[in-house]
């Protein structure tokens, strides 16, 4: 426990009022100025306080880092402001009703200059004031912050008091808790105030200074109820009992019984009454606790403002030492996050030369990435993203296309040979019957080609749609920190793909069209299959021509299954021979045609992907970026959007602040490592 220094009254060097000097013959022991506590204070505690003060000055709270803070809570009129007043040796707005309407951060700083320095800080304003006008200045500032009515606000007001003899303490005075709204107060005043108090006392870094009036039953205090919600064991709660003069009876029992579990103990005080000066008030307080028949029974260790000041300083120092390592950790963590975020912000270019270089960088990296995924099949950049494993996906799509194209159309068994017969009848000519007119063959070939023509076109479109998605995500990835031109580059990518798509479709139509023009192959497989298939010709014709009693309706033909033949009986022997022959030729040839289409498209696809990556991609983007009609892309790289600029500014400030904070704590943490564990 801090502050426990036996039965002797300890007067801190920073006591707002040097009681000892006014009563030099005081019967109580007084710690001399050279006491060990003082040198220890100067050596160890003062630097800690300075550090936290610097952090507070730097406003690290803005970065979400909690600093150890003494928070003054108490029911309305319990004497909060009076206690602060006594500690600071100044007068604060005091009295019945709601006086404190905004969080008042009081920074008391001991100074050696005889002239006190007092100023207020709120919403970026600094208002100098003096001892006589503090109360007025606070009321005026409160009116500005929370309006001139009786409403409250959680925007803080900071009061700096630099003065000889004040303790080094930073405390926050909060509005007192009112159950019932008074005239002109909002209905939810209780919720507003208790919410504000909770926000301040909740962090584990906060020390709760619970101000209790001796005139009330502590167990009924709203402020006790609240502080116990966030600090059950009371380990960071200290109680100040005010108005000891008004209810001296039973005070000793109250503080010794500790019905409300206050871990850091009680200090009983008597504040300034009426128009007393601070000096008078301290003298009266000292006198009261020394001479009053009941109050003098209370341990000296727990009475008087000087004791309170001393205790608070020690508690504050211990808390600071304990919290510093965590503060350092948080500062580092916040700084890392901010640095990372800053590095992710869009770049700013200083000149068009620099912009051009950045652009070439983007193009170069995107191109390399495309080369790897579209051509080389190196997916190390996108290990988990199957969509980006392009060579494999293209192969998948191609084999699917090939299967789909070569899937045998269901042979119309009832109409077997009829297509051939119809065409042959139209291509009749004067000639020998066992020659198939070439025109007839080309006509049937053309019919076959027409049937499948849409498939290759659809396939190539699908391929380029896929490549467009891939291209777009590669572009996005590499141009992410240049949002000014990202859309231009993306547009260039889209234009490029649609051009290539158009070309490819034309080319594929050509590849298919070529098959209609000439029936040619050097593939010997054609002759082999045709020979095999024609071997059944004679038995097939015989079956068709057999019109006797054992004539059959069907014929089992290798590669075609059971085909119907009865409908063929009315045709002439020669025509049937020709039709059968033609069917076998086209069937053998068609297999070769389909494979040739797949092969051609596959090779063409590889070639156009290579062109895309190796030359078109770069050309198209550069063309788009230097095209004055497209809005001068390069110039746009020199601009920065206001939102990004302000974010950059904010991050830079944060980093600067965190760096300063880090420096501020670094030294002290080394010196004090382990202090807080004592
Ligand atoms: P707050 O609302 O908690 O800030 O309470 P104030 O500090 O404004 O005090 C409320 C009233 O109690 C004022 O009139 C003070 O003068 C009075 N008061 C505060 N402390 C003492 C004390 O120790 N003794 C006496 N007699 N009156 C006190
Ligand atoms: Mg007050």
XYZ file of C-alpha atoms and ligand atoms in Angstrom, residues 77 79-82 93-95 97-101 173-176, ligand 2:
18
model
C -22.627 18.660 -3.427
C -17.621 18.510 -1.956
C -15.690 17.432 -5.065
C -14.895 20.909 -6.255
C -14.051 21.956 -2.727
C -17.129 27.361 -8.834
C -18.718 25.873 -5.773
C -22.103 25.619 -4.197
C -26.918 22.843 -7.584
C -25.016 21.638 -10.572
C -21.847 23.687 -10.964
C -19.500 21.297 -12.720
C -21.108 20.554 -16.055
C -13.489 16.650 -11.819
C -16.758 15.324 -13.154
C -20.315 16.583 -12.794
C -21.986 15.228 -9.697
Mg -18.550 20.629 -8.376
